[in-house]
Amino acid sequence: MSKSIKDMGWDELVPGAALYSFDSNVDYLMAETQPEDRTYCETNSKNAYVGDWRVIKPVWNSELCIDCQNCWVFCPDTAIISREKEMKGVDYDHCKGCGICVQVCPTNPKSLLMFNETEKNEDALTKWPEKKKKGEE
Amino acid sequence: MNSKQMELNEVEVWDGNTCNAQALRQASVDVVAAYPITPSTNTVENYATFHANGYVDGEFIMVESEHAAMSACVGAAAAGGRVATATSSQGCALMVEVLYQCSGMRLPAVLCLVNRALAAPLNVNGDHSDMYLTRDAGWIQLDSFNAQNAYDLTLMAFKIGEHMDVRLPVISNQDGFLTSHTAQTVRPLKDEVAYNFIGDYVPVNAMLDFSKPVTHGVQTEHDWHFEHKAKQHAALQAAFPVVEEVFKEFKELTGREYNIVETHNLEGADVAIICLGTTYETATIAADELKEEGIKAAVVSPRLFRPFPLTQLAQKLQNVKAIACMDRSAPGGTVGALYNEVAGALINTEARPVMRNLIYGLGGRDITVHELKDIFRDLAKDAENGKITGKIQRLHGVRGPELSFYEL
Ligand code: SF4
Ligand code: SF4
């Protein structure tokens, strides 16, 4: 797209408010192309910061993570970053703070926990709980 | 087209619903969604028969409500197909929410609307309350006076709506029962000729084009909603030259002439009735018969209810002295919509004729040549006096004491 949508007049908009996802036609195998290599349009949600709904955030503890991909599968906003089946962290620009990833994380203790939005990630990591014994809630 | 062609006679005896169904068949519609409602049932019923017998190669989907019918059309149109459906009255009311989606998403669907009164009380007969209900939905609205018109205009609806300058859905209106269930002689086009006239469907931003992923039905809020609505309004206004062009091409093909504003005996007329639908033809008989009484009477009807031809009407009505705007819909606490629109067309012109508003024919009540002649005679008096005697709005043909409102 040559002109930014912000600079467009009513007469330049796409009829029907249709939004394109990619700048040019997709003539490559999408499933084998990493998100950073795709040619996203300005109007793709990838380029829209929508993380400001969040009041609590998931913090990821890489020490405990077993790369099971549960969080990636369940995240409703595709905000878990995963490459080659390895968990890489949370995309805070798009994470809405719903906590689903934490619920589905199977490790003991969990490798993802929710913290206050204002908490620094490195501080959060020092507050991680101990492994629970069998039968402990 | 992979379907069987249908051998049609040069002249067929069809009712308005058959005309709709034949036009949809010849347009080779990809998806027709069907939910029957009187008096439009036979449109989808006939189409289903064509489908069952191999004369249609598109999809025919039976849905669970009119809301679902229009939703299916919107989905199929966004996916990249030519779509159509038919409805009346309450069905149309149930569709309204999705009508706005369809036009806002700029999908050129075609809706065959067989006009019928809106409940309550329940009534299956014709008036224009469903047409009026959809008037701000952003659809182009064409209006037929008889079965031939219904066939012609439903065909033309595709060509108009799908034009690249327009890309908007179109409603093809016809009067419930009077047109939809009255068999008349109709001259159809041959299948190939009709299809070639409309042309192949060219999808825009089709969702099934996987090489160009696109999001339809987006949210815009204050920062873009206004601009999109402006664009939609501009596209509706841009439909006038397209409609003119399509009417012209159709005339070259068939010899049948259509105009954005249809007129009868307008040359030198002092008085005019403005109306929609079948009343036009009845009024032309009344106007002709009044010649011997020395009343120069004309009949005028906008062929397009949307976009409303304000300029064209104003030009046509400059020399008329008195007008009756006939609204076949309950006015709900104000003047009728047609009166309102025509008044809007004339308010800024030099010679402003006096204008009455007659509410008539609700729930299928007949209007006769005799009554229309009386209306013209009243208008002739108004023209002579240069003002309306009595009140401006009158409920014509209602039982009981005269009911009239709005006086200056
Ligand atoms: S909190 Fe919700 S949105 Fe954020 S990463 Fe977890 S599952 Fe996704
Ligand atoms: S669910 Fe937990 S363990 Fe599995 S990949 Fe996500 S963070 Fe790691």
XYZ file of C-alpha atoms and ligand atoms in Angstrom, chain A residues 58 71 74-80 90 94-102 114, ligand 1:
28
model
C 1.383 -13.455 31.834
C -0.279 -22.034 25.624
C -5.054 -22.009 23.405
C -4.140 -18.318 23.275
C -7.162 -16.606 21.646
C -5.035 -13.718 20.392
C -2.098 -15.641 18.898
C 0.017 -13.723 21.381
C 2.318 -16.612 22.318
C 4.670 -13.439 25.016
C -1.282 -8.189 21.309
C -1.774 -10.126 24.577
C -5.097 -9.153 26.211
C -4.283 -10.611 29.619
C -7.037 -13.206 29.667
C -4.915 -15.756 31.535
C -5.927 -18.755 29.455
C -2.295 -19.632 28.717
C -1.630 -19.853 32.465
C -0.219 -13.803 35.846
S -2.982 -13.947 28.678
Fe -4.436 -14.582 27.107
S -3.919 -13.277 25.385
Fe -2.187 -13.155 26.749
S -0.791 -14.718 26.027
Fe -2.051 -15.665 27.613
S -3.719 -16.620 26.543
Fe -2.776 -15.153 25.094
